[in-house]
CSV table of C-alpha atoms and ligand atoms in Angstrom, one decimal:
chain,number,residue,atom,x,y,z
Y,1,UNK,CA,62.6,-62.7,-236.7
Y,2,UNK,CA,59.9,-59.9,-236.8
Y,3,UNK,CA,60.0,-58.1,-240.6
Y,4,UNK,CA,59.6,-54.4,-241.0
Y,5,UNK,CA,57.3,-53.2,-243.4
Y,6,UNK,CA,57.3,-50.0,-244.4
Y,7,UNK,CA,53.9,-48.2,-246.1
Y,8,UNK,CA,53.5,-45.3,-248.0
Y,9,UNK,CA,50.4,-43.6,-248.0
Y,10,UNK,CA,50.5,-42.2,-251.5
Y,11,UNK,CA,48.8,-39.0,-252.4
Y,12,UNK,CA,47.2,-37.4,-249.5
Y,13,UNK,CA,44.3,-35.9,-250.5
Y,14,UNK,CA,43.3,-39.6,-251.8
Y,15,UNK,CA,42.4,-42.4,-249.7
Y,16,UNK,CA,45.9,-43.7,-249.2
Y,17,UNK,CA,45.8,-41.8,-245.8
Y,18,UNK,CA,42.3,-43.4,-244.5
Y,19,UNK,CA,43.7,-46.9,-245.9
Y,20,UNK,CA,46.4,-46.3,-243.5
Y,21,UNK,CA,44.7,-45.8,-241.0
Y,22,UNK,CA,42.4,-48.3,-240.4
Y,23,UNK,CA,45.7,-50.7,-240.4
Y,24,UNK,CA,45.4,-50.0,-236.8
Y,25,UNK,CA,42.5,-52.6,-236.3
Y,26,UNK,CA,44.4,-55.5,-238.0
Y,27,UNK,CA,46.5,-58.1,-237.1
Y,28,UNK,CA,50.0,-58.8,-238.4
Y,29,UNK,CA,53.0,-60.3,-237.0
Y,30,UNK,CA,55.3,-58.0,-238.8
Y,31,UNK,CA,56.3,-54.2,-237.3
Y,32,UNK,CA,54.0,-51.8,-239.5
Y,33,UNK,CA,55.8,-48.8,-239.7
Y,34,UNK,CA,54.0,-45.4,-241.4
Y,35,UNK,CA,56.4,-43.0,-243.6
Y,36,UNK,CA,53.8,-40.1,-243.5
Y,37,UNK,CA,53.1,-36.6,-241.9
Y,38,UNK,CA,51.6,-37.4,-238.7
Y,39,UNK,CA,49.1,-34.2,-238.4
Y,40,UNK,CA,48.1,-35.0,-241.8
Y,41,UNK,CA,46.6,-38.4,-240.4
Y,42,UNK,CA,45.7,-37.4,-237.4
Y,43,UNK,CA,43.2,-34.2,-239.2
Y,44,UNK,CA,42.0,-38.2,-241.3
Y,45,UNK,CA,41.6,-39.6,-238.4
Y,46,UNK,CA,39.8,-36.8,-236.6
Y,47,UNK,CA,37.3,-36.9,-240.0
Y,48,UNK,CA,37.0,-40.3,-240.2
Y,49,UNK,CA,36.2,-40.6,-236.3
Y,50,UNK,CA,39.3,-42.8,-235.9
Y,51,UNK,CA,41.2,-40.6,-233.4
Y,52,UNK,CA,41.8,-42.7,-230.6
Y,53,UNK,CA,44.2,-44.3,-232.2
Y,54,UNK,CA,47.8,-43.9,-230.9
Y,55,UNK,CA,50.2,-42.6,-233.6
Y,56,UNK,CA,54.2,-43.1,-231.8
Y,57,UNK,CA,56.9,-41.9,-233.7
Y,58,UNK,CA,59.6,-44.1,-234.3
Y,59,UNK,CA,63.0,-44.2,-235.6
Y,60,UNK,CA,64.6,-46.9,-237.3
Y,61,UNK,CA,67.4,-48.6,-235.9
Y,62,UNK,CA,65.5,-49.7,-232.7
Y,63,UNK,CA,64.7,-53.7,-233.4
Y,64,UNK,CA,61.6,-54.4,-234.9
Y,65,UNK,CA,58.3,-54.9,-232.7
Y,66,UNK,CA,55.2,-56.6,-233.8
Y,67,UNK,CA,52.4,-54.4,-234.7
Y,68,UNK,CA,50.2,-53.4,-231.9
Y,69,UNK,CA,46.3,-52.9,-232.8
Y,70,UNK,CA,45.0,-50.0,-232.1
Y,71,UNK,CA,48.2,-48.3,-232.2
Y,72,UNK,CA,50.3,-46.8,-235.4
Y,73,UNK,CA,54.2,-46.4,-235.8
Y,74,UNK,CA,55.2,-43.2,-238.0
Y,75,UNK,CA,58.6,-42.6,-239.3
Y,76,UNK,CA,56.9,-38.1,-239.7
Y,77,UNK,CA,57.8,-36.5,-242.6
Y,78,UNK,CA,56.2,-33.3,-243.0
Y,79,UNK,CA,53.7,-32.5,-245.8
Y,80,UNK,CA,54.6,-28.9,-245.8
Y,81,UNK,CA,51.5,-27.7,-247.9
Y,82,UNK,CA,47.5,-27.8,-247.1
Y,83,UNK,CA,45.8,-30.9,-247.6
Y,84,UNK,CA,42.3,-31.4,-247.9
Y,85,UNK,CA,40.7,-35.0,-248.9
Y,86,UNK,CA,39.4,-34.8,-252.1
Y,87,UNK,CA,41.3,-32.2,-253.7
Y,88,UNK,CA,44.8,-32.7,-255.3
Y,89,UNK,CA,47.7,-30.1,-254.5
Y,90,UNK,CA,50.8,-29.8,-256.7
Y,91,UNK,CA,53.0,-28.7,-253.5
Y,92,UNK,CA,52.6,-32.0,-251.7
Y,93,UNK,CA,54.4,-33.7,-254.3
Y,94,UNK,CA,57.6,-33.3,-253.2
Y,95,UNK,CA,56.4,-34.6,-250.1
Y,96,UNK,CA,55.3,-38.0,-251.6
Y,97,UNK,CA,58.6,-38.2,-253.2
Y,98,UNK,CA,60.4,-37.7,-250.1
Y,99,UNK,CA,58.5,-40.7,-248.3
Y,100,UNK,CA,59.3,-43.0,-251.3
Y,101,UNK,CA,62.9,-42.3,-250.9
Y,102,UNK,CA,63.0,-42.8,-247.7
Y,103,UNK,CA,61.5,-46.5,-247.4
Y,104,UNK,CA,63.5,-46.9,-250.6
Y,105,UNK,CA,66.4,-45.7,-248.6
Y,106,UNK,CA,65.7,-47.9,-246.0
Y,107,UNK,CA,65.2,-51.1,-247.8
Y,108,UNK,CA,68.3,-50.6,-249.4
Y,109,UNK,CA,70.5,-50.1,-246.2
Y,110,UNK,CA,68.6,-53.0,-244.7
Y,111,UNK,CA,66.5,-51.4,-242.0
Y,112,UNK,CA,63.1,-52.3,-243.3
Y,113,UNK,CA,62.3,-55.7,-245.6
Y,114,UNK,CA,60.1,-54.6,-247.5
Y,115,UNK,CA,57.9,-51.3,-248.6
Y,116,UNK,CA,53.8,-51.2,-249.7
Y,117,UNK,CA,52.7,-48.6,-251.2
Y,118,UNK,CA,49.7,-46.7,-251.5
Y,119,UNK,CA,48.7,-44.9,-255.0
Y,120,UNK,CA,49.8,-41.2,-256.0
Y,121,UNK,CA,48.4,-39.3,-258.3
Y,122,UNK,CA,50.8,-39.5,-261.6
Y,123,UNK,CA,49.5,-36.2,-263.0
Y,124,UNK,CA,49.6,-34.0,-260.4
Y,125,UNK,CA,53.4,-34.7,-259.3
Y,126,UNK,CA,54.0,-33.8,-263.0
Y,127,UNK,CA,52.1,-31.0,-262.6
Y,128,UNK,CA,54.6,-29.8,-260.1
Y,129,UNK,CA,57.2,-30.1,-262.6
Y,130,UNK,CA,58.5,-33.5,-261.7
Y,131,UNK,CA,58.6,-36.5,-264.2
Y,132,UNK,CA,57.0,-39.5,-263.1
Y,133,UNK,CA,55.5,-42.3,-264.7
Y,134,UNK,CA,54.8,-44.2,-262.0
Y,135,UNK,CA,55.8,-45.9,-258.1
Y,136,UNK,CA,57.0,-49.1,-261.1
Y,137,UNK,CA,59.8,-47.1,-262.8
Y,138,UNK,CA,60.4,-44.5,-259.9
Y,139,UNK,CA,61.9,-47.6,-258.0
Y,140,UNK,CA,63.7,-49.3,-260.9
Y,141,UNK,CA,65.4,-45.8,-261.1
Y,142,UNK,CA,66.3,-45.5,-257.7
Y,143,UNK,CA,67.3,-48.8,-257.0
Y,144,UNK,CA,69.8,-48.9,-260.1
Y,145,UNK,CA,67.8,-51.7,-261.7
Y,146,UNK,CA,68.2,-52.3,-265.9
Y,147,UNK,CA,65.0,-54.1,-266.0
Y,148,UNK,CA,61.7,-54.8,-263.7
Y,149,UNK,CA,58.1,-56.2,-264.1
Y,150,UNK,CA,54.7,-55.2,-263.6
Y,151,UNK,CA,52.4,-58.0,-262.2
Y,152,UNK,CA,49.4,-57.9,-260.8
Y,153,UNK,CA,48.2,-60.6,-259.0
Y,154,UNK,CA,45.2,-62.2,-256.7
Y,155,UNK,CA,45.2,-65.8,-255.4
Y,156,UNK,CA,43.8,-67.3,-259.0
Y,157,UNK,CA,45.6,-65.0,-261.7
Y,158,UNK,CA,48.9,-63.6,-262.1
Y,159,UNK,CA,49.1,-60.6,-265.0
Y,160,UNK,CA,52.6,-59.8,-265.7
Y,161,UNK,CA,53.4,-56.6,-268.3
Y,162,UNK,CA,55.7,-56.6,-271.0
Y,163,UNK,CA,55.3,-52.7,-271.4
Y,164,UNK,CA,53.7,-50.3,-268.5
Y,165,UNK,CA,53.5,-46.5,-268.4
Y,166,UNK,CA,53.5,-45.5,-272.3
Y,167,UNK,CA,51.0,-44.0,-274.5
Y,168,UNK,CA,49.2,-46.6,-276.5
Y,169,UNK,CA,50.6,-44.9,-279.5
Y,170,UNK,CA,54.1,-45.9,-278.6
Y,171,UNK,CA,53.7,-49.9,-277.5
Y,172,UNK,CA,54.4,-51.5,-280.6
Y,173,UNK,CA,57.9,-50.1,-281.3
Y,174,UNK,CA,58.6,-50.7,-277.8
Y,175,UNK,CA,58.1,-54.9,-277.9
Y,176,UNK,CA,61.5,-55.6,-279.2
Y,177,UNK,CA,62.8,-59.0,-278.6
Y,178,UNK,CA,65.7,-57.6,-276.3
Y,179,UNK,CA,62.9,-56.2,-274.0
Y,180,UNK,CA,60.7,-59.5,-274.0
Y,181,UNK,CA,64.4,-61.5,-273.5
Y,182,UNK,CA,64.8,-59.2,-270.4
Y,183,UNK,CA,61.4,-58.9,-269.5
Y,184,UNK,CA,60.8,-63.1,-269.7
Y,185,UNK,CA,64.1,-63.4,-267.5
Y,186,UNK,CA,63.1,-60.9,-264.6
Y,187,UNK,CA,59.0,-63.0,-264.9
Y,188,UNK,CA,60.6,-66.3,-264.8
Y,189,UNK,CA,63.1,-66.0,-262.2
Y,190,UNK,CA,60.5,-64.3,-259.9
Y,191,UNK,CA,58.1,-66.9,-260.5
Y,192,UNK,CA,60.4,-69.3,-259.4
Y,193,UNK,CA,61.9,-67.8,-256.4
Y,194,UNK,CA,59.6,-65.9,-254.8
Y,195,UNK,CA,56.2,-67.5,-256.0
Y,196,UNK,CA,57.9,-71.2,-255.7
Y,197,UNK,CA,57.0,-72.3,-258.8
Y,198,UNK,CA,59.9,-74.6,-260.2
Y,199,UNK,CA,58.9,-74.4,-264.2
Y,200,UNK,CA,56.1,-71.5,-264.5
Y,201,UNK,CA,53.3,-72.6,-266.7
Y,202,UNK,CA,53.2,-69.0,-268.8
Y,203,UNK,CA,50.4,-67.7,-271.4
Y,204,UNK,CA,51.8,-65.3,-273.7
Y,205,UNK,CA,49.7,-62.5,-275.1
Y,206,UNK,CA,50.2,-61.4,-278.9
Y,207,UNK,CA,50.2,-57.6,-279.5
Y,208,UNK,CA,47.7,-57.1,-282.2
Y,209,UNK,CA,44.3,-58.7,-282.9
Y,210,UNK,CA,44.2,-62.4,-283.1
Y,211,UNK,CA,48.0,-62.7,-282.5
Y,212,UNK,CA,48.2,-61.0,-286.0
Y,213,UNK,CA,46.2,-63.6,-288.2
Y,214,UNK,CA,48.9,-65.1,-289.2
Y,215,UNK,CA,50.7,-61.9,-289.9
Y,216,UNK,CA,47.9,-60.5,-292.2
Y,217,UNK,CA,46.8,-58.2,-288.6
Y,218,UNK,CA,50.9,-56.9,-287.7
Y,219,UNK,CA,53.9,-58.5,-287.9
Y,220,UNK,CA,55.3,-58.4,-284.3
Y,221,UNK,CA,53.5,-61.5,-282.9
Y,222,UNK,CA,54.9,-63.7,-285.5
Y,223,UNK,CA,58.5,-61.8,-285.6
Y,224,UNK,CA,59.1,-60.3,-282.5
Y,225,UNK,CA,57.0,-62.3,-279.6
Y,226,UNK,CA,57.2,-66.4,-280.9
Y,227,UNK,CA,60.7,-66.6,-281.3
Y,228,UNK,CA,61.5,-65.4,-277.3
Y,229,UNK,CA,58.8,-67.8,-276.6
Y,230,UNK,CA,60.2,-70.4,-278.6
Y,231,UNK,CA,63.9,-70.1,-276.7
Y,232,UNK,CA,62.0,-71.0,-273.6
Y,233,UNK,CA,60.4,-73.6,-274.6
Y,234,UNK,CA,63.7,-74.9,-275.8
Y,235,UNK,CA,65.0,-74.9,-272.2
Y,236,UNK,CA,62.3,-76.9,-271.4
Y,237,UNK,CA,59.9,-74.2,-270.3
Y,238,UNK,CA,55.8,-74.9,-270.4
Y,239,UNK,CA,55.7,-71.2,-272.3
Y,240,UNK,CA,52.6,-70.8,-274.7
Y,241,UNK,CA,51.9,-68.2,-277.0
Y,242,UNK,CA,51.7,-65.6,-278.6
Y,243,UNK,CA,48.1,-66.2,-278.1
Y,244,UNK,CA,45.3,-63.8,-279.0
Y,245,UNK,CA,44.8,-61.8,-275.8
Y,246,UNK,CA,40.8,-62.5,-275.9
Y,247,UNK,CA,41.6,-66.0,-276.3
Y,248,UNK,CA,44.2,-66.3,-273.6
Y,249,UNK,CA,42.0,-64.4,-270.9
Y,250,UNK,CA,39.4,-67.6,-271.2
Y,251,UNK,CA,38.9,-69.7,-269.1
Y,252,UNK,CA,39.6,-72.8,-270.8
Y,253,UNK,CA,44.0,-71.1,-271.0
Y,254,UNK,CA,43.9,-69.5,-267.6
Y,255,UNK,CA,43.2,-73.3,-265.9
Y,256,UNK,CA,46.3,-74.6,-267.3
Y,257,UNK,CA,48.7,-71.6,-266.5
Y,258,UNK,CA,50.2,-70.5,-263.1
Y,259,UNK,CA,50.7,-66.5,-264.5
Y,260,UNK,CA,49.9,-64.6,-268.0
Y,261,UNK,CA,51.8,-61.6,-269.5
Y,262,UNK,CA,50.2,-58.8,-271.7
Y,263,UNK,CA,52.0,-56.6,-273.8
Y,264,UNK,CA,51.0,-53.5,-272.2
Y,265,UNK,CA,48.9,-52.5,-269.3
Y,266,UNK,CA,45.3,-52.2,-270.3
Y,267,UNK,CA,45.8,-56.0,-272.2
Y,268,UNK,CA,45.4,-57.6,-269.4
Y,269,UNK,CA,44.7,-55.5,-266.3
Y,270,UNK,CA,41.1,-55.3,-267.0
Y,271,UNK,CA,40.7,-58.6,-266.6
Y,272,UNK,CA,42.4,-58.7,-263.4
Y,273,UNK,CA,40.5,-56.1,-261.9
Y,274,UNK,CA,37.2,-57.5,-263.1
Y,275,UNK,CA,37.8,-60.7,-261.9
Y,276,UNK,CA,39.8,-59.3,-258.7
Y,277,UNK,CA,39.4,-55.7,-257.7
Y,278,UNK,CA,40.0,-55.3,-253.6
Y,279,UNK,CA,41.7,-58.2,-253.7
Y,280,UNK,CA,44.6,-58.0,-255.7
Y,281,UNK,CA,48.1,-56.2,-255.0
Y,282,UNK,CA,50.6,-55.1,-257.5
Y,283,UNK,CA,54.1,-56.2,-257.6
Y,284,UNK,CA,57.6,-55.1,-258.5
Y,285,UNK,CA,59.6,-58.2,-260.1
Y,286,UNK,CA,63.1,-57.5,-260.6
Y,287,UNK,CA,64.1,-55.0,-257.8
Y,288,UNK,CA,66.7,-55.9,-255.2
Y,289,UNK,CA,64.0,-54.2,-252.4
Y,290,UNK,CA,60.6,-55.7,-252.0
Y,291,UNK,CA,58.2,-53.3,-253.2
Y,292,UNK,CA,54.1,-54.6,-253.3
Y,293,UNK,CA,51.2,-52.4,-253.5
Y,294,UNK,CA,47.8,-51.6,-253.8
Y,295,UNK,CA,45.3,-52.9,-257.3
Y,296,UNK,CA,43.4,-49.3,-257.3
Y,297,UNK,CA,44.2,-45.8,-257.2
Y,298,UNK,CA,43.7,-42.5,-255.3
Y,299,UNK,CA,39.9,-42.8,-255.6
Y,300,UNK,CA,39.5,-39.1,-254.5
Y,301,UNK,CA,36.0,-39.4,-254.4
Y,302,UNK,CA,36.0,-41.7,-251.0
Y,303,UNK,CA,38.7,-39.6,-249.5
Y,304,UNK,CA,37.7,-39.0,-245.8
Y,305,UNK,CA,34.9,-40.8,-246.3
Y,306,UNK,CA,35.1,-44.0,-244.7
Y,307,UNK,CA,33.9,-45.9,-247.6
Y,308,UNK,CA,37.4,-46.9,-249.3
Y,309,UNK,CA,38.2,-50.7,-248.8
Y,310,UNK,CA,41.8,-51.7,-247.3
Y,311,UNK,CA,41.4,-55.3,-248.8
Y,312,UNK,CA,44.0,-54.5,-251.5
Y,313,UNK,CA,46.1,-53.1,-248.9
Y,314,UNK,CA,46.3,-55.7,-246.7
Y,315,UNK,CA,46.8,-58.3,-249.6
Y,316,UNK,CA,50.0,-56.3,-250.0
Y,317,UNK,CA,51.0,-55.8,-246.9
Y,318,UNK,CA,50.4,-59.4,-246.3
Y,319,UNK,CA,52.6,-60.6,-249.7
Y,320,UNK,CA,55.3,-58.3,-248.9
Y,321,UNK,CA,55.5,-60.1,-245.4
Y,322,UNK,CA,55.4,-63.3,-247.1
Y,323,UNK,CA,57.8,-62.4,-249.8
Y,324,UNK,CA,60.5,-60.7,-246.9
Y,325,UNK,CA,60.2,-64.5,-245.4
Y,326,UNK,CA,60.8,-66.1,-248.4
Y,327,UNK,CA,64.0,-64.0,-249.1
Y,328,UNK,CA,65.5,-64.3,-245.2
Y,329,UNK,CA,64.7,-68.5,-245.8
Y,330,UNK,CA,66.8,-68.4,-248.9
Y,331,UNK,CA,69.8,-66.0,-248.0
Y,332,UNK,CA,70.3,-68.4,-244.6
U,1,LIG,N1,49.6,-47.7,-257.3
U,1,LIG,C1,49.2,-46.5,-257.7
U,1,LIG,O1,49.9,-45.5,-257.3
U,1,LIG,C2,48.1,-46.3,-258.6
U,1,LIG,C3,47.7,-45.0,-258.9
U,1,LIG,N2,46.7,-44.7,-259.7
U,1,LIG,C4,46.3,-43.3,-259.9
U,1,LIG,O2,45.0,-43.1,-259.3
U,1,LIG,C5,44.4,-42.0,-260.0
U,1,LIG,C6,42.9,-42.3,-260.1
U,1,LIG,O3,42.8,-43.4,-261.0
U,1,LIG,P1,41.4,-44.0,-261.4
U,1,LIG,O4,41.6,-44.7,-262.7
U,1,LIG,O5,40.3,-43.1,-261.2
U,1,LIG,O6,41.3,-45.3,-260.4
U,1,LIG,P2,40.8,-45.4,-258.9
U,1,LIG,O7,41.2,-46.8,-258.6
U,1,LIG,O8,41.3,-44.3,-258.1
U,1,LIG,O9,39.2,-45.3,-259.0
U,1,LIG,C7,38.4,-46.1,-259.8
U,1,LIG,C8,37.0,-46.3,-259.1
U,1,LIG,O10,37.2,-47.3,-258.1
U,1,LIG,C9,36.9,-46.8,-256.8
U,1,LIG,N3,37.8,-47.2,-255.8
U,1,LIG,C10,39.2,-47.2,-256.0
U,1,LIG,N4,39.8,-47.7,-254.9
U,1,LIG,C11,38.8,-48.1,-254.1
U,1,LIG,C12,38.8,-48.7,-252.8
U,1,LIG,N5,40.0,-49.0,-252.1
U,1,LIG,N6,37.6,-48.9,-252.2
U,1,LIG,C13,36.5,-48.6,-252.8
U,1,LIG,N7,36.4,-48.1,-254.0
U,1,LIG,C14,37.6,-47.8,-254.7
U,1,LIG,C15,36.9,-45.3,-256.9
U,1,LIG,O11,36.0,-44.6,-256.0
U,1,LIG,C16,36.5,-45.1,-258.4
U,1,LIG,O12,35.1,-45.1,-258.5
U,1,LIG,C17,45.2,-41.8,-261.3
U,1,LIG,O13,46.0,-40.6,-261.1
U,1,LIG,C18,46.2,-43.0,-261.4
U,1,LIG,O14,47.4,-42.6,-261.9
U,1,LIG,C19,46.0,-45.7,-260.3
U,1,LIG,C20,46.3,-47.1,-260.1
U,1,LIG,C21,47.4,-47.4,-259.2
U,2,LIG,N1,47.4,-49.8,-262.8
U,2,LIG,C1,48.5,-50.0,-261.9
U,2,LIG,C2,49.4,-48.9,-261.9
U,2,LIG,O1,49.4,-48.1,-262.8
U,2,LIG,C3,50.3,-48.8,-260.8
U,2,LIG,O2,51.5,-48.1,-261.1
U,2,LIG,P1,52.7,-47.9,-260.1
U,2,LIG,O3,52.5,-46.6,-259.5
U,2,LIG,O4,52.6,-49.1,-259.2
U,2,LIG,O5,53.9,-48.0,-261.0
């Protein structure tokens, strides 16, 4: 049966919008639906020279249709303030709420399988006086979920998070063994359902230089991280670690693993994104909705400019599609 994917263009003075956009020239045998303000794109598309494509509004209970090339679906929502590529505006945020909820909304009443999403701007939706972290723990919220994982991944290396959106300052009294416990449970069991991988070959990260040095460098790796890796291994689990995070992100570990996970978000995305930029997406484990998206941000500079790459995008795009048929196979 044809999926629904739903995509979220992110901020739009970034170049979530132009991403979008070029979706029109692809392929995909899923119904690519846009939750976006339609002028909004068709003013991109006008700038970016791309305005003989057809944007039809659509609603959501007709069946899903397989995407058309040269022609868009948009569920409109209304941005409701100016936007200009390039320059970030406080009273759109409410507006890239509003089309998070609403593929949220849908996903959980079952009228779209899945939902990619482009990247916001954290700071300026703060700056309009709304909390957010992040698209990672703005979902787990919404969809009532205790517990869910970063991962980033391209076709070679999986890096899963332990910790995400906190201040540097503040990662150490978060890795606690209840969150590793919950965070290994939510890694593990998405490994193996929707990546297929019956026992996941993991590399664990240590938290402080060296895995601690025996505990001379911090006392969490030792403490905290080897005895939740130890439990696993007990079940019979091919778990390794804690490792020293410059050690693990060699060569020589990555061969013999199928997914790593840092301790918090500049461990081990940097690696990823040297090894992997453009072709990467970003995952949610742990939600009951499918939610992929993009390995970048808004890159504000390339708004409007033609020169943003959509290879991340369709990576995510593509996963999601992957990951809806995975689910459908296992719930029949
Ligand atoms: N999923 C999301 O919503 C994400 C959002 N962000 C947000 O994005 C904002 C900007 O973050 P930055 O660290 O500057 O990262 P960024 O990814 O926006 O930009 C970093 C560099 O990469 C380039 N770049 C980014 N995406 C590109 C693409 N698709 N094609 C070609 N070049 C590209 C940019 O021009 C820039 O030079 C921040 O507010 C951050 O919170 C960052 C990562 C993910
Ligand atoms: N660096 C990836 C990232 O921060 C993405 O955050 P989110 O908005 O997907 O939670």
């Amino acid at each position: 049966m044809t999926k629904r994917i739903l995509v979220t263009p992110g901020e739009p003075a970034g170049i979530g919008p132009d991403l979008c956009l070029s979706l029109a020239q692809h392929h995909f045998d899923s119904e690519i639906i846009l939750v976006a303000d339609p002028e909004m794109l068709k003013m991109r598309a006008l700038l970016l020279g791309l305005d003989l494509i057809q944007l039809q509004q659509v609603d959501l209970n007709s069946a899903p249709q397989p995407h058309q090339p040269g022609t868009l679906k948009v569920l409109p929502v209304s941005c409701g303030a100016n936007c200009e590529p390039g320059k970030l505006n406080p009273q759109n945020a409410g507006y890239i709420l509003k089309t998070l909820d609403i593929a949220i909304d849908a996903c959980l009443n079952n009228q779209a399988d899945a939902v990619t999403t482009g990247p916001v701007n954290k700071a300026v939706i703060n700056d309009a006086g709304i909390p957010f972290t992040g698209h990672t723990e703005y979902f787990q919220q919404r969809c009532h979920t205790d517990r869910v994982v970063m991962m980033l991944a391209t076709e070679e290396l999986k890096v899963a998070l332990a910790t995400t959106h906190i201040p540097l300052r503040k990662v150490a009294d978060a890795i606690t063994p209840e969150l590793l416990e919950e965070v290994m449970d939510v890694l593990m069991h998405s490994l193996q359902t929707d990546f297929g991988l019956e026992k996941p070959r993991l590399l664990v990260a240590g938290l402080n230089p060296h895995a601690g040095e025996s505990g001379h460098l911090g006392s969490e790796d030792e403490e905290i991280i080897a005895p939740v890796i130890q439990q696993w291994r007990e079940l019979g689990f091919p778990v390794t670690g804690p490792l020293p995070a410059d050690t693990l992100y060699a060569r020589h570990w990555l061969d013999q693993a199928d997914a790593t996970l840092a301790m918090y978000h500049d461990q081990g995305l940097p690696v990823l994104k040297y090894s992997g930029f453009g072709r990467a997406l970003n995952i949610t484990l742990g939600l009951p909705i499918i939610r992929t998206s993009v390995d970048h941000g808004t890159a504000l500079d390339l708004a409007g400019t033609g020169h943003a790459n959509n290879g991340s995008l369709l990576v995510a795009i593509h996963y999601a599609e992957k990951m809806a048929a995975n689910r459908a196979r296992h719930a029949n």
